[in-house]
PDB file of C-alpha atoms in Angstrom:
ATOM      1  CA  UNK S   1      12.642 -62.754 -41.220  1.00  0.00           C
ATOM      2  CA  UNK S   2      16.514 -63.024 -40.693  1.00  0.00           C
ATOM      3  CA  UNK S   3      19.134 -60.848 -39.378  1.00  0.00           C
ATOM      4  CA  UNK S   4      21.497 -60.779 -35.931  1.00  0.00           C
ATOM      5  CA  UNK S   5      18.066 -60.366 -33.849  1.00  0.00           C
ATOM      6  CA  UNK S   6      17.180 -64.242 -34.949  1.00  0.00           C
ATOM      7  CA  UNK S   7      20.442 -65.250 -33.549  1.00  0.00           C
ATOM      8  CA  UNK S   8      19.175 -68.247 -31.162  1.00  0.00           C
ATOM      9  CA  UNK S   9      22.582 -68.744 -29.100  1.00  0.00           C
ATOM     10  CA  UNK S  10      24.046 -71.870 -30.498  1.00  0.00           C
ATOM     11  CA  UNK S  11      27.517 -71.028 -29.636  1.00  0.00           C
ATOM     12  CA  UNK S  12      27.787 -72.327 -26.215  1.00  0.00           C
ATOM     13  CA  UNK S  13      28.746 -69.967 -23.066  1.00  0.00           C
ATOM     14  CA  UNK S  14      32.289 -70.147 -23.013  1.00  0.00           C
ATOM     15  CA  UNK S  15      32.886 -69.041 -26.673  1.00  0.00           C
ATOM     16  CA  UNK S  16      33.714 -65.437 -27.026  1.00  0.00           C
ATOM     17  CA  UNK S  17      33.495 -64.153 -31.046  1.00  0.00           C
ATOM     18  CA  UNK S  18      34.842 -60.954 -32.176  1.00  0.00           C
ATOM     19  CA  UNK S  19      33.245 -59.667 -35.419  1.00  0.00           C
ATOM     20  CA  UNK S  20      35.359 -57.036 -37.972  1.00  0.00           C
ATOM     21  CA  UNK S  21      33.485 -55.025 -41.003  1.00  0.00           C
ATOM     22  CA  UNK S  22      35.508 -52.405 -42.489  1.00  0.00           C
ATOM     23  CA  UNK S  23      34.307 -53.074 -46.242  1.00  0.00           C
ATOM     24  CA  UNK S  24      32.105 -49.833 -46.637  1.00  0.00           C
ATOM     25  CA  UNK S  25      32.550 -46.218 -45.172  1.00  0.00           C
ATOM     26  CA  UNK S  26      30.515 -47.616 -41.469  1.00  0.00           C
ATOM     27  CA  UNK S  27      32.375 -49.753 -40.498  1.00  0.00           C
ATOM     28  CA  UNK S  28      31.458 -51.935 -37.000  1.00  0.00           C
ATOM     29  CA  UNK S  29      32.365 -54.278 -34.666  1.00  0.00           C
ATOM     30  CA  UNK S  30      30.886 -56.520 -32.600  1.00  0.00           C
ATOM     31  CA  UNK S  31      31.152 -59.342 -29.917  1.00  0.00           C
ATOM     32  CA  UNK S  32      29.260 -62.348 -29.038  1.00  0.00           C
ATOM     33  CA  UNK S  33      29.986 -63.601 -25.149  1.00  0.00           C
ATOM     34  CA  UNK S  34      26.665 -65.580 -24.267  1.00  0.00           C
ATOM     35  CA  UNK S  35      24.599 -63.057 -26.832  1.00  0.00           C
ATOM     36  CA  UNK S  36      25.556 -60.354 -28.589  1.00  0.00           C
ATOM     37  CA  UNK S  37      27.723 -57.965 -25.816  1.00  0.00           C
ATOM     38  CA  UNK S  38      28.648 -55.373 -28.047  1.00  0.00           C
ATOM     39  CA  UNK S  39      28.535 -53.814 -31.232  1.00  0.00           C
ATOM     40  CA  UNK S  40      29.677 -50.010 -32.661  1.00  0.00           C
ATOM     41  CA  UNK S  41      29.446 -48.740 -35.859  1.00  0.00           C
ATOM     42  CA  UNK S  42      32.263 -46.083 -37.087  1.00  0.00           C
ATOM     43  CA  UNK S  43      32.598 -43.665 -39.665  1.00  0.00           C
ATOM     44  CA  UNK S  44      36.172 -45.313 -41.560  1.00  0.00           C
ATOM     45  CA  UNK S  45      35.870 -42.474 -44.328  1.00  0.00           C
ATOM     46  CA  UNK S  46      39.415 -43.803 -45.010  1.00  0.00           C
ATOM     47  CA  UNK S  47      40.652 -43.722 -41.237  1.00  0.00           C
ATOM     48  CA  UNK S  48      40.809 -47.728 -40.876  1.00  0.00           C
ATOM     49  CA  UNK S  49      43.567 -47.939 -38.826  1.00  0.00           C
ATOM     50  CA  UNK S  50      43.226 -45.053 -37.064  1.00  0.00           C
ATOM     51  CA  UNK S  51      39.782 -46.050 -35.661  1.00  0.00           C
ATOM     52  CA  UNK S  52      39.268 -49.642 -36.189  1.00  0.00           C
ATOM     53  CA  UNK S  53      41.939 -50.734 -34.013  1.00  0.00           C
ATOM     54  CA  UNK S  54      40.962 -48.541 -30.733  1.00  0.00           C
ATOM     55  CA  UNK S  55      37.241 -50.415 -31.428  1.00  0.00           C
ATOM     56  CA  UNK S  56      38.226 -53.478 -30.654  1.00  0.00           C
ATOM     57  CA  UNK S  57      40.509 -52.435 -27.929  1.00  0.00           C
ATOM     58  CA  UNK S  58      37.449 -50.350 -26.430  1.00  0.00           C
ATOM     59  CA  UNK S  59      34.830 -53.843 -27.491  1.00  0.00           C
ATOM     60  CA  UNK S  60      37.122 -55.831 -25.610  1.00  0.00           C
ATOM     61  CA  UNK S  61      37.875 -53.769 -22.190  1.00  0.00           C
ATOM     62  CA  UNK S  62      33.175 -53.030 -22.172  1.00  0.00           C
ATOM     63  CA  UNK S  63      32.907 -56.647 -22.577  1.00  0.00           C
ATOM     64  CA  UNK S  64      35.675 -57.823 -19.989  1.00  0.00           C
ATOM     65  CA  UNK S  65      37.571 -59.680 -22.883  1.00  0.00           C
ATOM     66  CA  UNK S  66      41.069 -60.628 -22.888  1.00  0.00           C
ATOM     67  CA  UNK S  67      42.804 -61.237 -26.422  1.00  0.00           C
ATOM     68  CA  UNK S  68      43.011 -65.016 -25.609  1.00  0.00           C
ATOM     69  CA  UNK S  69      39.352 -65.329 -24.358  1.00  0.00           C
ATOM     70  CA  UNK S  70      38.529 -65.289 -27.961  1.00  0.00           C
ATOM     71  CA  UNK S  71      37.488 -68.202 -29.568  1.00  0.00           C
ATOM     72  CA  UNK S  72      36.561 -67.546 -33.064  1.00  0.00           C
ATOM     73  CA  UNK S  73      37.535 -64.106 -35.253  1.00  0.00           C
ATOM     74  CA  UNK S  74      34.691 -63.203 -37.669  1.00  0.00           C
ATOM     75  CA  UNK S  75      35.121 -60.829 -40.482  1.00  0.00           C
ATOM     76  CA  UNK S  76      34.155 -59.115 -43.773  1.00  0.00           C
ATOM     77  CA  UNK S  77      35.934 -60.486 -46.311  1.00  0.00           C
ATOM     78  CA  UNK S  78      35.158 -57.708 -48.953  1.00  0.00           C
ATOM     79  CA  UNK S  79      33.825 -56.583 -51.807  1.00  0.00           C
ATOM     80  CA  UNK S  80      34.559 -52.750 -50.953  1.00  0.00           C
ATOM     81  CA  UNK S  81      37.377 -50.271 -49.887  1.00  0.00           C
ATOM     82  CA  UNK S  82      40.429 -52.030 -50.701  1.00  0.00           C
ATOM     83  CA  UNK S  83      42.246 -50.485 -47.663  1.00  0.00           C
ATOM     84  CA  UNK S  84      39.562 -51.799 -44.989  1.00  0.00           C
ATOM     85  CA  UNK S  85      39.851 -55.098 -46.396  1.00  0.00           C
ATOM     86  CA  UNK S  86      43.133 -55.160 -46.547  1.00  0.00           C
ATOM     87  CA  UNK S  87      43.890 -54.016 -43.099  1.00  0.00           C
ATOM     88  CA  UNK S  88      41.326 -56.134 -41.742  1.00  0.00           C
ATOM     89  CA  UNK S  89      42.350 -59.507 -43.023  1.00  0.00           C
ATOM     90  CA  UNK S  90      45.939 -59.121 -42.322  1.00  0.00           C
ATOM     91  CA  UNK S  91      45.067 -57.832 -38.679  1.00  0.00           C
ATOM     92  CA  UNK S  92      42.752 -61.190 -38.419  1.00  0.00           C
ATOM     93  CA  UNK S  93      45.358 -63.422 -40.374  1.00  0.00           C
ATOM     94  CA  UNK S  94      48.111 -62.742 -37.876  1.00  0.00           C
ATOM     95  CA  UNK S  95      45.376 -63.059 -35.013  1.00  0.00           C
ATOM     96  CA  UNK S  96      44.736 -66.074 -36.138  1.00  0.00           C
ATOM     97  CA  UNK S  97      48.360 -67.286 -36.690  1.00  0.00           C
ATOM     98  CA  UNK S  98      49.543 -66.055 -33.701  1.00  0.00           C
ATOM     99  CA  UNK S  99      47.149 -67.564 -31.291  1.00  0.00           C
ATOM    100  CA  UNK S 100      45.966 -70.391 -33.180  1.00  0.00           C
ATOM    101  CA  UNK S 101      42.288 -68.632 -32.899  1.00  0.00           C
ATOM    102  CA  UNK S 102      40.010 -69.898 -35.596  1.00  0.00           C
ATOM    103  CA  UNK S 103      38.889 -67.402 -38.556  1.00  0.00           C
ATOM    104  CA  UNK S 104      35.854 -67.332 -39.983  1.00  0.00           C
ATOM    105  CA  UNK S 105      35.269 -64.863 -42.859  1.00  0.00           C
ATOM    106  CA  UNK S 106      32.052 -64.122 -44.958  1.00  0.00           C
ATOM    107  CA  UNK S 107      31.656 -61.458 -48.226  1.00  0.00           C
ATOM    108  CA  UNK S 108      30.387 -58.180 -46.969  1.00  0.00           C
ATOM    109  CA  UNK S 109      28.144 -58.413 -49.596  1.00  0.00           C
ATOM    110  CA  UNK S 110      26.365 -61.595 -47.728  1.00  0.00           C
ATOM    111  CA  UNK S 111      26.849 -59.768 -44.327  1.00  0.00           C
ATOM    112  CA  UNK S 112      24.617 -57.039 -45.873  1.00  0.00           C
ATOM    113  CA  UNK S 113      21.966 -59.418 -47.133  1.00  0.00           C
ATOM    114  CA  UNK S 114      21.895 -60.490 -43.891  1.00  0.00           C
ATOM    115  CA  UNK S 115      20.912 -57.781 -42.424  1.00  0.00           C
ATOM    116  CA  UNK S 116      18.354 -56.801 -44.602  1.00  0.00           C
ATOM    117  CA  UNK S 117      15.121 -58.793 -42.536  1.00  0.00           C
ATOM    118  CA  UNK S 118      14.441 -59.990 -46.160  1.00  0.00           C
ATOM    119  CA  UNK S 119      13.471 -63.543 -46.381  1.00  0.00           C
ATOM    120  CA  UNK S 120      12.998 -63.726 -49.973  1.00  0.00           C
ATOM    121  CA  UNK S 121      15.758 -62.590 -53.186  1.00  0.00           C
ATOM    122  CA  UNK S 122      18.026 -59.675 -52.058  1.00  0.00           C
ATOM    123  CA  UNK S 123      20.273 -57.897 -53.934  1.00  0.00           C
ATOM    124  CA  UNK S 124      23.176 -56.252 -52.301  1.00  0.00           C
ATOM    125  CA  UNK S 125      25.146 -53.328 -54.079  1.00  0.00           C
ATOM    126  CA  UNK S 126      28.218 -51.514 -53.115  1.00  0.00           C
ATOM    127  CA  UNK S 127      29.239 -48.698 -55.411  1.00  0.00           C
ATOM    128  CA  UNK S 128      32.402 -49.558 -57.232  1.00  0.00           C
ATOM    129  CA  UNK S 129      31.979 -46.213 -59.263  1.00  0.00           C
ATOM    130  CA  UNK S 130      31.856 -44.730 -62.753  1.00  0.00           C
ATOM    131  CA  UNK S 131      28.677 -46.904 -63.244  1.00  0.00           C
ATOM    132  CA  UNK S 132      29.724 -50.100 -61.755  1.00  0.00           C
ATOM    133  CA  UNK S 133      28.610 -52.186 -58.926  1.00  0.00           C
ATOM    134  CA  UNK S 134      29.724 -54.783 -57.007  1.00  0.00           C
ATOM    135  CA  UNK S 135      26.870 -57.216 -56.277  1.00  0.00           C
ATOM    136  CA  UNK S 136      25.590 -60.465 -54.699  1.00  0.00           C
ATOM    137  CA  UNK S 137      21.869 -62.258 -54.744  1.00  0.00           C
ATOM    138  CA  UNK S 138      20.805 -64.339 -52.028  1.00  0.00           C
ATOM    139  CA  UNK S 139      17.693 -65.940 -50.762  1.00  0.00           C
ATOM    140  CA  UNK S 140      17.068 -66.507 -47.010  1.00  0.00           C
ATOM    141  CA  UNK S 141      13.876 -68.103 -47.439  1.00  0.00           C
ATOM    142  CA  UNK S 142      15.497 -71.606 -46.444  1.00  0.00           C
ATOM    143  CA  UNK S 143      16.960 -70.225 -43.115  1.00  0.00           C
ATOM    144  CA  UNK S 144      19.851 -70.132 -44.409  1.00  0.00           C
ATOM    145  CA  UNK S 145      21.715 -68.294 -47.371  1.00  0.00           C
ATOM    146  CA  UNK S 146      20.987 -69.505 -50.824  1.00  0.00           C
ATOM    147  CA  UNK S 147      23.339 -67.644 -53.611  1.00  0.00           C
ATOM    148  CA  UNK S 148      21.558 -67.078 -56.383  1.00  0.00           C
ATOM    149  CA  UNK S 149      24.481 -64.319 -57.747  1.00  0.00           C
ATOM    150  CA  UNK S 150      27.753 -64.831 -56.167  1.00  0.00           C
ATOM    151  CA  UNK S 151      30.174 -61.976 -55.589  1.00  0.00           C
ATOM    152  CA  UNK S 152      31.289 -60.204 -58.554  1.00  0.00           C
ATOM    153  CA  UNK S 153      32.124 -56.649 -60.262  1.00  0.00           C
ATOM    154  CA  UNK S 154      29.575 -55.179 -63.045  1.00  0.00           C
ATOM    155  CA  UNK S 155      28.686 -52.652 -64.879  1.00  0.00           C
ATOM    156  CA  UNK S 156      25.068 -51.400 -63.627  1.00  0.00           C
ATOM    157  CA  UNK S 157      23.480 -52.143 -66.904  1.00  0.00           C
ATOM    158  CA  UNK S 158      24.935 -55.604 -67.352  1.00  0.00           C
ATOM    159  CA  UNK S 159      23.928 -56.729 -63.941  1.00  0.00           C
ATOM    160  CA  UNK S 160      19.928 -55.760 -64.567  1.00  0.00           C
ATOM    161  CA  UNK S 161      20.552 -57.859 -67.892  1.00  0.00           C
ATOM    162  CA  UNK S 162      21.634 -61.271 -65.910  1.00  0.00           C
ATOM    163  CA  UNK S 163      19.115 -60.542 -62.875  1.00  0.00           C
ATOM    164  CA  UNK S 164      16.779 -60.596 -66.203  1.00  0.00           C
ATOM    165  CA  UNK S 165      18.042 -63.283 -67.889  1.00  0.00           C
ATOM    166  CA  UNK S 166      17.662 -65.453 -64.487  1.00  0.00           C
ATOM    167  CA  UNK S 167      14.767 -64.375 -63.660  1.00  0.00           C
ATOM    168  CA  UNK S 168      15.593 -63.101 -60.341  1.00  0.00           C
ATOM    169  CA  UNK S 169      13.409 -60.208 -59.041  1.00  0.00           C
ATOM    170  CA  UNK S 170      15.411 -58.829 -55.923  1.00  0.00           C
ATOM    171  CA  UNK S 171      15.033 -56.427 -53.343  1.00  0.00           C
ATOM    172  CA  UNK S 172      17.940 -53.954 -53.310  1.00  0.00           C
ATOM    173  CA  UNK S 173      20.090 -53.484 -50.814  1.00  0.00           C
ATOM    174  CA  UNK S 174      23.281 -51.425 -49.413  1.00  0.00           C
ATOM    175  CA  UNK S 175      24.816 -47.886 -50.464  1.00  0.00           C
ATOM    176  CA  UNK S 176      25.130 -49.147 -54.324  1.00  0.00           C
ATOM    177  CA  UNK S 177      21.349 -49.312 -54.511  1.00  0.00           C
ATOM    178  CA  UNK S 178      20.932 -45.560 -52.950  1.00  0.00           C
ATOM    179  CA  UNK S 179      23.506 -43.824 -55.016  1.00  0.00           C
ATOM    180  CA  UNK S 180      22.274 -45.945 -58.353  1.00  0.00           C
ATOM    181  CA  UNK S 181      18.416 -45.641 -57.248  1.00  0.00           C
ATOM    182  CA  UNK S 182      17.144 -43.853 -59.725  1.00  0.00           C
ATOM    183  CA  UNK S 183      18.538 -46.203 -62.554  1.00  0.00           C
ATOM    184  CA  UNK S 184      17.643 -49.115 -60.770  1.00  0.00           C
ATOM    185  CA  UNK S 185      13.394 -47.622 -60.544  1.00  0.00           C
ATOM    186  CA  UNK S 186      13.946 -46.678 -64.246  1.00  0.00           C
ATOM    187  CA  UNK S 187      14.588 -49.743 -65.443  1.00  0.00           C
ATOM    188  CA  UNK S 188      12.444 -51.743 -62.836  1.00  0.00           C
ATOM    189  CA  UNK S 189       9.438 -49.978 -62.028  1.00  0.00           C
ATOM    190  CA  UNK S 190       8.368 -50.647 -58.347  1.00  0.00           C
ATOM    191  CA  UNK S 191      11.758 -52.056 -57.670  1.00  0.00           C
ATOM    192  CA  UNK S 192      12.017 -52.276 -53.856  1.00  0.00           C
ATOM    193  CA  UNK S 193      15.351 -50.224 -52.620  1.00  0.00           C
ATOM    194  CA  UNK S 194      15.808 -50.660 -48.651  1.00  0.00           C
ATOM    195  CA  UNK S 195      16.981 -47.507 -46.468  1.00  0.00           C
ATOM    196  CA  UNK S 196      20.423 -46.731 -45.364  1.00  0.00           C
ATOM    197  CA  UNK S 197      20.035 -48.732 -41.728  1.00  0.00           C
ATOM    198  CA  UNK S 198      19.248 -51.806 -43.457  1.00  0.00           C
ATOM    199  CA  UNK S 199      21.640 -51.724 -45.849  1.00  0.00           C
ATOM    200  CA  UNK S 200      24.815 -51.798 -44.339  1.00  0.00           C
ATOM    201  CA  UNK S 201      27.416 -54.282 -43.683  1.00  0.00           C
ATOM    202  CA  UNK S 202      26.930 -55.040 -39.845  1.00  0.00           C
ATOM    203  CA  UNK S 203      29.560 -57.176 -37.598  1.00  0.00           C
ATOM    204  CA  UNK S 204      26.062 -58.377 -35.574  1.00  0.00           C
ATOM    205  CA  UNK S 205      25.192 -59.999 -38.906  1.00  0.00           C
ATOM    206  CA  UNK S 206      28.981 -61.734 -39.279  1.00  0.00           C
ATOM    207  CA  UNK S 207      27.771 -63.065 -36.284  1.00  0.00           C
ATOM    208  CA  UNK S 208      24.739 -64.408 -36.720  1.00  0.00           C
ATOM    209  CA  UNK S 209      26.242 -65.893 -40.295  1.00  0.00           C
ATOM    210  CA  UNK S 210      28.948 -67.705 -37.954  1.00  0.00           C
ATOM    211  CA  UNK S 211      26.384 -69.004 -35.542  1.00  0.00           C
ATOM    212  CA  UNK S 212      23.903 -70.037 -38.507  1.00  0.00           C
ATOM    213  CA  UNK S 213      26.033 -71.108 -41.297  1.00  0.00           C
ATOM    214  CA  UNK S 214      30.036 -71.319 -40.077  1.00  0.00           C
ATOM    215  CA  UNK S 215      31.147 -74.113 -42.641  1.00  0.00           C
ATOM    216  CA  UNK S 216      30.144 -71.234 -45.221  1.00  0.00           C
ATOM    217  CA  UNK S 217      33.231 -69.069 -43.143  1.00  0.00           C
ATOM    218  CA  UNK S 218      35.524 -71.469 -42.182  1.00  0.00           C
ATOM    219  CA  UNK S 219      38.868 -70.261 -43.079  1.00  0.00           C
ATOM    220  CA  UNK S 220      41.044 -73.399 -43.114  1.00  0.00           C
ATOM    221  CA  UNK S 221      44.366 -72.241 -43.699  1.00  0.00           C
ATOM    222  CA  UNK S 222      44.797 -68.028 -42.429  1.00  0.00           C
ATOM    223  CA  UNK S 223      48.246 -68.135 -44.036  1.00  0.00           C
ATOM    224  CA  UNK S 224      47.050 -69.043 -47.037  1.00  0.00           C
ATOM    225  CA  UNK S 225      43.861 -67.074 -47.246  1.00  0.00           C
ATOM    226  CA  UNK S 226      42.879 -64.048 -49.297  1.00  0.00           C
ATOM    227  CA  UNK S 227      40.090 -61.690 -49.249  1.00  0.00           C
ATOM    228  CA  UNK S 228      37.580 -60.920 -51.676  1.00  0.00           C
ATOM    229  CA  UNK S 229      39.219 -57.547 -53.357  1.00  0.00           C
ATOM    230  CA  UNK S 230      37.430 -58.668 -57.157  1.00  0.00           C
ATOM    231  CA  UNK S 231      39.658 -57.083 -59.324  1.00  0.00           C
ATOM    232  CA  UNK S 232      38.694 -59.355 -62.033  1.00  0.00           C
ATOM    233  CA  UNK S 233      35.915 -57.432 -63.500  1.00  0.00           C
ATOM    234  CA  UNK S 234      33.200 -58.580 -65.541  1.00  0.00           C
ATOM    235  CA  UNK S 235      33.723 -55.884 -68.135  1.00  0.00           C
ATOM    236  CA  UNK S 236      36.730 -53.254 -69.186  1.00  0.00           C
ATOM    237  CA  UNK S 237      37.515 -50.427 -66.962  1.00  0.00           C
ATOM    238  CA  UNK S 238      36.477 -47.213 -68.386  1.00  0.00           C
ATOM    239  CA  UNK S 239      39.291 -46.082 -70.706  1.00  0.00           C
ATOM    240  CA  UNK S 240      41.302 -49.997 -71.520  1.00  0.00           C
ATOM    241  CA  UNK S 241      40.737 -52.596 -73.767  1.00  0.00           C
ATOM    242  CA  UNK S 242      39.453 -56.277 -72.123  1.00  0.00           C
TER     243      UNK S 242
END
């Protein structure tokens, strides 16, 4: 099984890692200082800056962190709510600028895999509305993330046709798979949806992703850097032409 409870401490004592995911509606965040020190989850429900920032203020004053004892940011580079990205990643980008701190960033779809305590092909699912996920595959079977789906926009229906066509066989994770759970056991009887907890986006599991896998994160130039917003979708918007 994976997830942040596997993490086996191969950052050594003096490294302090602060961990930002603000992709989905619970949002967290989390710090690593010789083990995992911290972590919160928050209701965002649109209030990113409003709550976010005070998180990490409150994260870093628990933990006895200054700003510059920080050796590595960590966040969720999207899919999700545009404005958690977005105020994320420029938050980390000037971090990162202004103190020369490395930044390591991983898709919130990946964080949420995870997560999951699924070895085996996961699925993860954020609702993107009107029908339309946005969706990764992984497999974790390895130790270490396999993507058998990478990041991308789709239309529900279209997305059960390639898992099909590649003859991939997930289990389902994150809020996409509970709000589209009854199409997803309609068209693939005894699919296996996981519950809300296991589901979500965590910071703990940007950690553990930066202490198992952090050439997968490694941001080499923050200036330069965008997150994952997909705006390129695999198929038309409701209403325009492709």
């Amino acid at each position: 099984m994976t997830g942040p409870n596997r993490m086996k401490g191969r950052a050594g004592p003096a490294d302090v890692w602060l961990a930002i995911e603000t992709a989905t509606p619970v949002g967290s965040v989390a710090i690593w200082k010789d083990g995992l020190a911290f972590e919160e989850s928050l209701r965002i429900q649109g209030g990113h800056s409003e709550l976010v920032l005070p998180t990490i203020d409150r994260a870093l004053e628990v933990t006895g962190t200054l700003p510059e004892d920080v050796s590595a940011l960590v966040i969720g580079s999207g899919p999700g709510s545009f404005t958690g990205v977005r105020i994320v990643a420029s938050m980390a980008k000037g971090w990162a600028m202004a103190r020369g701190t490395p930044l390591f960033a991983y898709s919130s779809l990946l964080a949420t895999a995870a997560g999951s305590g699924v070895d085996g092909p996961i699925c993860a699912l954020f609702d993107a509305r009107r029908n339309q996920v946005y969706a990764a595959c992984y497999d974790f079977s390895r130790g270490r993330p396999i993507e058998l789906l990478p990041p991308a926009a789709w239309r529900l229906d279209e997305l059960l046709a390639q898992l099909s066509r590649l003859g991939i066989r997930p289990t389902f994770a994150g809020e996409g798979a509970l709000v589209y759970g009854a199409s997803l056991r309609e068209s693939l009887p005894g699919a296996c949806l996981l519950p809300e907890h296991l589901g979500t986006p965590r910071a703990a599991s940007l950690l553990w992703l930066r202490d198992r896998v952090p050439d997968l994160g490694r941001i080499a130039d923050p200036d330069a850097w965008e997150p994952l917003y997909l705006r390129d979708w695999k198929v038309p918007e409701e209403g325009k032409t492709p």
